[in-house]
Structures are given as structure tokens and as C-alpha cells.
Amino acid sequence: MKKYDYLIVGAGLYGAVFAHEATKAGKTCLVIEKRDHIAGNIYTYECEGINVHLYGAHIFHTNNKVVWDYVNQFAVFNRYTNSPIANYNGEIYNLPFNMNTFNRMWGVITPQQAAEKIEQQRKEAGITEPKNLEEQAISLVGTDIYEKLIKGYTAKQWGRECKDLPAFIIKRLPVRFTYDNNYFNALYQGIPVGGYTKMIENMLDDIEVQLNTDYLAEKDKYDAMADKVIYTGPVDAYFGYKIGTLQYRSVRFETELLDMENYQGNAVVNYTDYETPYTRIIEHKHFEFGTQPKTVISREYSAEWQQGDEPYYPVNNDQNNSLYAQYKVLADKEEKVIFGGRLGEYKYYDMDKVIEVALDAASKEFG
Ligand code: FAD
Ligand code: UDP
């Protein structure tokens, strides 16, 4: 049986970066992937000339120049800047929360007027130290924005009321007192021309990849094939869920090809009311300024996760974090195995962070 230096479980972003670095350092690698395609959750496929993001819209953004230079070796990035629109029962607002949002909501013109309005609403709500997402949201942007743009969307996305969610989730979103609709506070942003799958293909160039291969189904056989294992699947699955199951939020996508050029005029439209059953509609062509005669849209429905479903978002509440901490103790004892990525480390990582941690792991191994 052929011996490899590294067996890499998962051909997602973490696995691909690690495999690329290992190969560059002269190591032999075998990548195995249980799906029938590479690229993990950033996988894109082409339909009528449009790159469709199968597992949800992915916008690359980072402040880390090392990471930006790194990905630019494998793809050319376009100038796409994410500027989602919120639709609240037919009222349209700009996101993230900025002067355009405040003006549409209250008619205020200046940053001072907007700040005063928010402060007045925060005081009326009696919040000093925000203890949960609801209080955090009201203290950041006031009650009106909370009620129209946050409460329904968040409850749909997480399947829990804002009062029962941690404050940090909302802190991901910028609040700006400028007329700037750029969703991300990132120096670098864009979409890889030709799709993410092509970018991962370039990372995995000349590296052996076996698709449709579940590591956990034949763990002993694969362990025997390599000196070390990089595992990017769910950490609790690795240990057979022996001390419990970590929770995820899952997403269901309803994708449609439409015989029209332009459905909604923007890549991302969030539906922030309670009643609309989906959280948002993605129109994929707008990520690449597409001019095709047809268009592809995906409605996103947030869903409770059950064993066997695709795990998407780790639910980093106290209960799950403490269970993860126990798994981490077990993981650290597996001398031959490095656990990495969104599932392996049970962390809400964006793509740039995943690259950062994969490069760190590689430099510890080969640096
Ligand atoms: P994954 O992509 O999940 O890769 C893990 C791979 O391991 C998978 O292909 C899986 O099939 C495979 N695997 C698992 N178990 C086994 C096994 N037993 N045997 C073999 N293979 C196995 N980030 C951004 O920066 N910008 C965004 O706009 C953005 N949008 C997102 C939208 C959604 C809906 C979600 C869920 C995430 C988003 N992210 C975004 C985060 C981004 O998807 C992740 O950071 C990135 O995909 C994580 O890469 P990974 O390699 O850790 O995991
Ligand atoms: N959010 C919201 N209304 C919106 C967009 C976001 O209330 O229109 C909240 C919601 O709680 C979400 C969080 O802000 O979970 C973070 O949003 P982001 O777009 O970063 O979520 P992602 O889908 O990337 O995790």
C-alpha cells in the first residue's frame, strides 16, 4: 500500500491550502473527499454561463494582505463589493446599517442626527450593558431598525429569538455613520473570476484527489496510508459522537433558472420580516456583473440541523462551546491528526480566516 506523508480529509478550502503547502514543501499528499466534487462549501458550478454558488453565496473579503496575495496566486479577483438590500414587507433599505439606512428609516440627514436618534431609542429601551443579541442590536442601531431589519431575519436564520442568542453574532455587521453601503470592513474584496471551484482546482493542481470517499467509513485503512492526517470534517463525527452531538444551523436552497435577464437588480436581497419563509434571495450573475439572457436565483431557507444533514453554521453558544472544549481535549491527544477548518475546529470562520489557520498549521509542520 502506498505511503503518503499526509492524508488530507476534505477537499474544501482548508484541505486544499494545506495540501498545496505540503506539496510545495516536497511532501506527498492524498486528498480524500466524501462528496462527488472538490471545493467543499465554496463549490461553484456553471449554468447558462453563470457561476452558481451551490452551498450559499460566498464573497471573499479580508484585511490580511498575506492572505489576499495568497489567493491571488490561484485566481483573478473581480471588483465586486457586497451591498445587500433589505426588503421589509416591500420597504427597501440599504445594508449594512449606515446613513442610507438611517435616512430611509427616520429621514435624518447628518451623522449627528442619526446618532441622537439611536441614543434616544437605546435610552428608552433602558439598556446599559447588552446581555443578548436583542439588547446589543438595540444599543447599536435603535429599536426601529431592530424591529424591521434584525428581529425577524435573525429569528428565521437561527431558529431562536434574539433574546436567546449571544450578542457577538450581530457585532459581525458594521454600523457606519457614513453613506457607505459596503457590507464588509475589509481592505480587499472580490469574487474569483471563473468561480471558486476553479480556484481550488488550481490549488490542488497535480495533487492526488479521491472523490466519493468517506474517511470515517474506512478510517483504519486510510490511517495506515499516511504518517499524518489532516481532518477537516466535523470533530464530533471523528469521535463517533461519543460525548455528544454538536449543533449546527443548516440551510436549504431552492435554486431556479429563470427566463429573464435581471430578477432583482442585486446579488443579495435579505427578507427581514417574519412572514416571508426564506431569509434571502441570491441572484448569482450579479456577483460577476453577468449579462447572460437568463438568470439563476436561490432562495435560502434556514433549517434546524439533524444528523445526516449538511452542517453549515456552528452554533457557538455556551452549551456547544463547552462540548467542543471536551472534544478539543480528545483531539489534542490524537498525535497523528491535525483538526482544521470550520467543522474540524467548530468555529464560525470566514474563508480568509480558514486560509490563515491552514497556513499557520502548514508553517508549524514545514516552517
Ligand atoms: P468545508 O468547505 O466544509 O470543507 C470540508 C470538506 O470535508 C467538505 O468538502 C466535506 O465534504 C469534507 N468531509 C467532511 N467529512 C468527511 C469525511 N468523513 N470524509 C471525507 N471528506 C469529508 N466565508 C466568507 O469568507 N465569505 C462568505 O461570504 C461566506 N459565506 C458563507 C455562506 C454560508 C451559507 C456558509 C455556511 C458559510 C459561508 N462562509 C463564508 C464560510 C466558508 O464557507 C468557510 O469558511 C469555508 O468553506 C470553510 O472551509 P473548510 O475547508 O473549513 O470546510
Ligand atoms: N442580520 C440581520 N439582518 C440582516 C442581516 C444580518 O439581523 O439583514 C444579523 C443576523 O443575526 C445575522 C448576523 O446579523 O446572523 C450576521 O450577519 P451576516 O450577514 O454576517 O451573516 P452570515 O450569513 O454571513 O453568517
Short mmCIF file of C-alpha atoms in Angstrom, two decimals, residues 32-358:
data_model
loop_
_atom_site.label_atom_id
_atom_site.label_comp_id
_atom_site.label_asym_id
_atom_site.label_seq_id
_atom_site.Cartn_x
_atom_site.Cartn_y
_atom_site.Cartn_z
CA ILE A 32 -9.96 12.29 0.08
CA GLU A 33 -13.39 13.87 -0.16
CA LYS A 34 -16.72 12.28 0.57
CA ARG A 35 -18.68 14.46 -1.84
CA ASP A 36 -18.52 13.99 -5.61
CA HIS A 37 -16.71 17.30 -6.08
CA ILE A 38 -13.84 19.36 -4.67
CA ALA A 39 -14.04 22.83 -3.03
CA GLY A 40 -16.24 22.00 -0.02
CA ASN A 41 -18.81 24.65 0.74
CA ILE A 42 -17.29 27.19 -1.62
CA TYR A 43 -18.06 24.96 -4.62
CA THR A 44 -19.49 26.74 -7.68
CA TYR A 45 -20.84 25.18 -10.91
CA GLU A 46 -21.74 26.73 -14.22
CA CYS A 47 -25.30 27.08 -15.50
CA GLU A 48 -26.06 29.07 -18.70
CA GLY A 49 -22.67 30.77 -18.31
CA ILE A 50 -23.42 31.79 -14.71
CA ASN A 51 -21.33 30.53 -11.76
CA VAL A 52 -23.80 29.24 -9.17
CA HIS A 53 -22.73 29.05 -5.52
CA LEU A 54 -24.32 25.71 -4.59
CA TYR A 55 -23.83 25.94 -0.80
CA GLY A 56 -24.65 29.61 -0.37
CA ALA A 57 -23.22 32.89 -1.64
CA HIS A 58 -19.53 33.39 -0.93
CA ILE A 59 -17.86 36.77 -1.06
CA PHE A 60 -14.16 36.85 -0.42
CA HIS A 61 -13.06 39.66 1.90
CA THR A 62 -10.02 40.16 4.08
CA ASN A 63 -7.81 42.68 5.81
CA ASN A 64 -4.88 40.34 5.69
CA LYS A 65 -2.53 41.18 2.84
CA VAL A 66 -0.71 37.85 3.14
CA VAL A 67 -4.00 36.00 2.63
CA TRP A 68 -5.04 38.30 -0.24
CA ASP A 69 -1.72 37.79 -2.04
CA TYR A 70 -2.02 34.07 -1.38
CA VAL A 71 -5.43 33.65 -3.07
CA ASN A 72 -4.43 35.88 -5.95
CA GLN A 73 -1.91 33.22 -6.99
CA PHE A 74 -4.80 30.92 -7.82
CA ALA A 75 -7.44 33.26 -9.27
CA VAL A 76 -8.02 36.75 -10.61
CA PHE A 77 -10.50 38.56 -8.36
CA ASN A 78 -13.08 40.99 -9.74
CA ARG A 79 -14.13 44.29 -8.11
CA TYR A 80 -17.42 43.02 -6.63
CA THR A 81 -18.34 44.83 -3.40
CA ASN A 82 -21.14 43.33 -1.37
CA SER A 83 -24.01 45.80 -0.85
CA PRO A 84 -27.09 43.81 0.13
CA ILE A 85 -30.58 45.25 0.17
CA ALA A 86 -33.11 44.53 2.91
CA ASN A 87 -36.75 44.07 1.92
CA TYR A 88 -39.11 44.56 4.89
CA ASN A 89 -42.65 43.99 3.63
CA GLY A 90 -41.83 45.87 0.43
CA GLU A 91 -39.84 48.68 2.11
CA ILE A 92 -36.28 48.69 0.77
CA TYR A 93 -33.28 49.58 2.96
CA ASN A 94 -29.53 49.56 2.37
CA LEU A 95 -27.28 47.31 4.38
CA PRO A 96 -25.11 47.27 6.39
CA PHE A 97 -26.64 49.83 8.75
CA ASN A 98 -25.34 53.16 7.50
CA MET A 99 -26.50 56.72 6.76
CA ASN A 100 -28.57 55.50 3.79
CA THR A 101 -30.45 53.14 6.15
CA PHE A 102 -30.89 55.81 8.82
CA ASN A 103 -32.11 58.35 6.27
CA ARG A 104 -34.70 55.94 4.83
CA MET A 105 -35.85 54.89 8.31
CA TRP A 106 -36.04 58.30 10.02
CA GLY A 107 -35.43 60.98 7.39
CA VAL A 108 -32.27 62.08 9.25
CA ILE A 109 -29.58 63.72 7.14
CA THR A 110 -26.48 64.12 9.28
CA PRO A 111 -24.46 61.62 11.33
CA GLN A 112 -25.22 63.65 14.48
CA GLN A 113 -28.98 63.37 13.91
CA ALA A 114 -28.67 59.61 13.36
CA ALA A 115 -26.55 59.11 16.48
CA GLU A 116 -29.03 61.13 18.56
CA LYS A 117 -31.96 59.06 17.30
CA ILE A 118 -30.17 55.81 18.19
CA GLU A 119 -29.14 57.11 21.61
CA GLN A 120 -32.73 58.20 22.34
CA GLN A 121 -34.08 54.74 21.41
CA ARG A 122 -31.39 52.97 23.41
CA LYS A 123 -32.25 55.07 26.48
CA GLU A 124 -35.99 54.43 26.06
CA ALA A 125 -35.26 50.69 25.99
CA GLY A 126 -33.29 51.09 29.24
CA ILE A 127 -30.19 49.22 28.05
CA THR A 128 -26.83 49.82 29.68
CA GLU A 129 -24.89 46.55 29.44
CA PRO A 130 -26.25 44.48 26.48
CA LYS A 131 -26.70 40.87 27.60
CA ASN A 132 -28.03 39.24 24.45
CA LEU A 133 -28.43 39.88 20.72
CA GLU A 134 -31.65 41.89 21.13
CA GLU A 135 -30.09 44.31 23.61
CA GLN A 136 -26.87 44.50 21.62
CA ALA A 137 -28.80 45.31 18.43
CA ILE A 138 -30.96 48.00 20.07
CA SER A 139 -27.94 49.65 21.65
CA LEU A 140 -26.11 49.68 18.30
CA VAL A 141 -28.89 50.86 15.96
CA GLY A 142 -32.05 51.58 17.97
CA THR A 143 -35.45 49.94 18.28
CA ASP A 144 -36.87 50.73 14.80
CA ILE A 145 -34.02 49.10 12.92
CA TYR A 146 -34.03 46.21 15.35
CA GLU A 147 -37.77 45.64 14.78
CA LYS A 148 -37.70 45.95 10.98
CA LEU A 149 -34.31 44.70 9.88
CA ILE A 150 -32.95 42.42 12.60
CA LYS A 151 -35.62 40.73 14.70
CA GLY A 152 -37.39 38.66 12.02
CA TYR A 153 -34.30 37.91 9.94
CA THR A 154 -32.27 36.73 12.92
CA ALA A 155 -35.10 34.61 14.34
CA LYS A 156 -35.54 32.94 10.93
CA GLN A 157 -31.82 32.43 10.47
CA TRP A 158 -31.10 30.96 13.89
CA GLY A 159 -34.48 29.41 14.76
CA ARG A 160 -34.29 31.21 18.11
CA GLU A 161 -35.48 34.59 19.37
CA CYS A 162 -32.89 37.38 19.60
CA LYS A 163 -33.20 37.37 23.39
CA ASP A 164 -31.85 33.80 23.40
CA LEU A 165 -28.84 34.47 21.15
CA PRO A 166 -25.35 35.72 22.03
CA ALA A 167 -24.59 39.38 21.33
CA PHE A 168 -21.45 38.69 19.29
CA ILE A 169 -23.40 37.45 16.22
CA ILE A 170 -24.62 40.96 15.43
CA LYS A 171 -21.22 42.53 16.07
CA ARG A 172 -20.09 40.97 12.77
CA LEU A 173 -22.11 43.64 10.96
CA PRO A 174 -20.66 47.13 10.56
CA VAL A 175 -22.64 50.17 11.76
CA ARG A 176 -21.49 53.26 9.88
CA PHE A 177 -22.21 56.93 10.14
CA THR A 178 -21.22 57.47 6.51
CA TYR A 179 -23.17 56.93 3.29
CA ASP A 180 -21.29 53.71 2.50
CA ASN A 181 -23.16 50.53 1.53
CA ASN A 182 -20.09 48.27 1.53
CA TYR A 183 -21.11 45.32 3.73
CA PHE A 184 -17.59 44.45 4.83
CA ASN A 185 -14.93 46.46 6.63
CA ALA A 186 -12.26 44.83 4.54
CA LEU A 187 -9.36 46.28 2.62
CA TYR A 188 -9.61 43.58 -0.04
CA GLN A 189 -12.77 42.11 -1.53
CA GLY A 190 -13.93 40.31 -4.67
CA ILE A 191 -15.12 37.15 -6.39
CA PRO A 192 -12.71 34.84 -8.24
CA VAL A 193 -13.34 35.18 -11.96
CA GLY A 194 -14.44 31.79 -13.27
CA GLY A 195 -15.71 30.59 -9.89
CA TYR A 196 -14.30 29.21 -6.64
CA THR A 197 -14.09 25.63 -7.92
CA LYS A 198 -11.50 26.72 -10.49
CA MET A 199 -9.51 28.43 -7.72
CA ILE A 200 -9.46 25.24 -5.62
CA GLU A 201 -8.61 23.20 -8.74
CA ASN A 202 -5.56 25.41 -9.18
CA MET A 203 -4.53 24.87 -5.55
CA LEU A 204 -4.85 21.12 -5.98
CA ASP A 205 -3.01 21.05 -9.31
CA ASP A 206 -1.00 17.79 -9.58
CA ILE A 207 -2.23 16.57 -6.18
CA GLU A 208 -3.94 13.19 -5.96
CA VAL A 209 -7.63 13.59 -5.04
CA GLN A 210 -10.14 10.77 -4.47
CA LEU A 211 -13.79 11.82 -4.54
CA ASN A 212 -16.78 9.89 -3.14
CA THR A 213 -14.56 8.62 -0.34
CA ASP A 214 -15.69 8.74 3.28
CA TYR A 215 -12.71 8.61 5.63
CA LEU A 216 -14.75 7.58 8.64
CA ALA A 217 -16.21 4.59 6.80
CA GLU A 218 -12.70 3.07 6.41
CA LYS A 219 -10.68 5.01 8.93
CA ASP A 220 -8.14 2.29 9.77
CA LYS A 221 -7.35 1.64 6.13
CA TYR A 222 -6.72 5.33 5.41
CA ASP A 223 -4.80 5.93 8.65
CA ALA A 224 -2.40 3.19 7.58
CA MET A 225 -1.70 5.00 4.32
CA ALA A 226 -0.09 8.14 5.74
CA ASP A 227 2.19 9.35 8.51
CA LYS A 228 -0.15 12.19 9.43
CA VAL A 229 -3.80 13.03 8.92
CA ILE A 230 -5.34 16.47 8.34
CA TYR A 231 -9.00 16.14 9.26
CA THR A 232 -11.43 18.89 8.17
CA GLY A 233 -14.73 17.07 8.83
CA PRO A 234 -16.90 17.55 11.92
CA VAL A 235 -14.85 16.96 15.08
CA ASP A 236 -17.68 15.15 16.91
CA ALA A 237 -18.18 12.75 13.96
CA TYR A 238 -14.48 11.82 14.17
CA PHE A 239 -15.03 10.58 17.72
CA GLY A 240 -18.30 8.81 16.86
CA TYR A 241 -20.28 11.47 18.82
CA LYS A 242 -19.22 9.63 21.96
CA ILE A 243 -19.62 12.56 24.34
CA GLY A 244 -22.50 14.24 22.49
CA THR A 245 -23.51 15.93 19.25
CA LEU A 246 -22.51 19.49 18.41
CA GLN A 247 -25.33 21.56 16.95
CA TYR A 248 -25.32 23.35 13.59
CA ARG A 249 -27.70 25.50 11.65
CA SER A 250 -28.43 24.12 8.25
CA VAL A 251 -29.64 25.92 5.12
CA ARG A 252 -31.89 24.65 2.34
CA PHE A 253 -31.50 26.27 -1.07
CA GLU A 254 -34.24 26.39 -3.69
CA THR A 255 -32.49 27.23 -6.93
CA GLU A 256 -34.32 28.23 -10.12
CA LEU A 257 -33.23 29.11 -13.65
CA LEU A 258 -35.41 32.00 -14.86
CA ASP A 259 -36.01 33.06 -18.42
CA MET A 260 -35.31 36.74 -17.78
CA GLU A 261 -32.19 38.84 -17.70
CA ASN A 262 -32.48 40.51 -14.33
CA TYR A 263 -34.72 39.33 -11.49
CA GLN A 264 -33.91 41.59 -8.53
CA GLY A 265 -31.18 44.01 -9.62
CA ASN A 266 -28.79 43.00 -6.84
CA ALA A 267 -26.82 39.88 -5.89
CA VAL A 268 -28.25 39.71 -2.36
CA VAL A 269 -31.70 40.71 -1.10
CA ASN A 270 -32.50 39.91 2.55
CA TYR A 271 -36.14 39.41 3.53
CA THR A 272 -36.17 40.75 7.06
CA ASP A 273 -39.83 40.22 8.06
CA TYR A 274 -41.01 37.14 9.98
CA GLU A 275 -43.65 36.10 7.43
CA THR A 276 -41.54 35.50 4.29
CA PRO A 277 -40.33 31.94 4.85
CA TYR A 278 -36.89 32.39 3.28
CA THR A 279 -34.13 34.63 4.67
CA ARG A 280 -32.72 35.88 1.40
CA ILE A 281 -32.62 35.55 -2.38
CA ILE A 282 -29.29 35.36 -4.17
CA GLU A 283 -29.08 36.25 -7.87
CA HIS A 284 -25.76 34.67 -8.78
CA LYS A 285 -24.95 36.52 -12.03
CA HIS A 286 -24.61 39.87 -10.23
CA PHE A 287 -21.51 38.62 -8.37
CA GLU A 288 -19.75 38.72 -11.74
CA PHE A 289 -21.69 41.53 -13.47
CA GLY A 290 -23.22 38.92 -15.80
CA THR A 291 -25.09 39.94 -18.92
CA GLN A 292 -26.45 36.50 -19.87
CA PRO A 293 -30.03 36.39 -21.23
CA LYS A 294 -31.13 34.14 -18.35
CA THR A 295 -30.63 34.27 -14.59
CA VAL A 296 -30.29 31.85 -11.68
CA ILE A 297 -31.72 32.65 -8.25
CA SER A 298 -31.54 30.77 -4.94
CA ARG A 299 -33.98 31.22 -2.10
CA GLU A 300 -32.34 30.40 1.24
CA TYR A 301 -34.35 28.72 3.97
CA SER A 302 -32.67 28.34 7.30
CA ALA A 303 -33.24 24.93 8.83
CA GLU A 304 -32.71 23.07 12.08
CA TRP A 305 -29.86 20.63 11.63
CA GLN A 306 -30.27 16.91 12.15
CA GLN A 307 -27.61 14.24 11.99
CA GLY A 308 -27.07 13.41 8.31
CA ASP A 309 -27.85 16.96 7.06
CA GLU A 310 -25.11 19.24 5.75
CA PRO A 311 -23.63 21.12 8.72
CA TYR A 312 -23.29 24.80 7.78
CA TYR A 313 -23.07 27.20 10.71
CA PRO A 314 -21.60 26.08 14.05
CA VAL A 315 -23.92 27.29 16.82
CA ASN A 316 -21.32 28.72 19.20
CA ASN A 317 -23.48 29.04 22.34
CA ASP A 318 -22.26 28.08 25.84
CA GLN A 319 -23.59 24.53 25.67
CA ASN A 320 -21.90 23.75 22.33
CA ASN A 321 -18.70 25.58 23.18
CA SER A 322 -18.27 23.56 26.35
CA LEU A 323 -18.95 20.31 24.50
CA TYR A 324 -16.43 21.38 21.86
CA ALA A 325 -13.87 22.10 24.60
CA GLN A 326 -14.22 18.47 25.70
CA TYR A 327 -13.75 17.24 22.14
CA LYS A 328 -10.72 19.50 21.81
CA VAL A 329 -9.09 17.68 24.74
CA LEU A 330 -9.62 14.39 22.90
CA ALA A 331 -8.43 15.91 19.62
CA ASP A 332 -5.19 17.13 21.19
CA LYS A 333 -4.43 13.57 22.27
CA GLU A 334 -4.57 12.31 18.65
CA GLU A 335 -0.90 12.81 17.93
CA LYS A 336 -1.09 11.84 14.27
CA VAL A 337 -4.04 14.10 13.46
CA ILE A 338 -4.45 17.84 12.90
CA PHE A 339 -8.07 19.03 13.15
CA GLY A 340 -8.70 22.09 10.96
CA GLY A 341 -11.33 24.32 9.39
CA ARG A 342 -14.89 25.31 10.13
CA LEU A 343 -16.01 21.81 11.12
CA GLY A 344 -12.75 20.42 12.50
CA GLU A 345 -12.40 23.37 14.89
CA TYR A 346 -16.14 24.09 15.27
CA LYS A 347 -15.62 27.79 14.58
CA TYR A 348 -17.60 30.35 12.59
CA TYR A 349 -14.64 31.01 10.25
CA ASP A 350 -14.82 33.09 7.10
CA MET A 351 -12.73 31.98 4.14
CA ASP A 352 -9.83 34.32 4.89
CA LYS A 353 -9.57 33.02 8.45
CA VAL A 354 -9.62 29.43 7.19
CA ILE A 355 -6.69 30.23 4.89
CA GLU A 356 -4.87 31.91 7.77
CA VAL A 357 -5.22 28.91 10.09
CA ALA A 358 -4.35 26.43 7.33
#
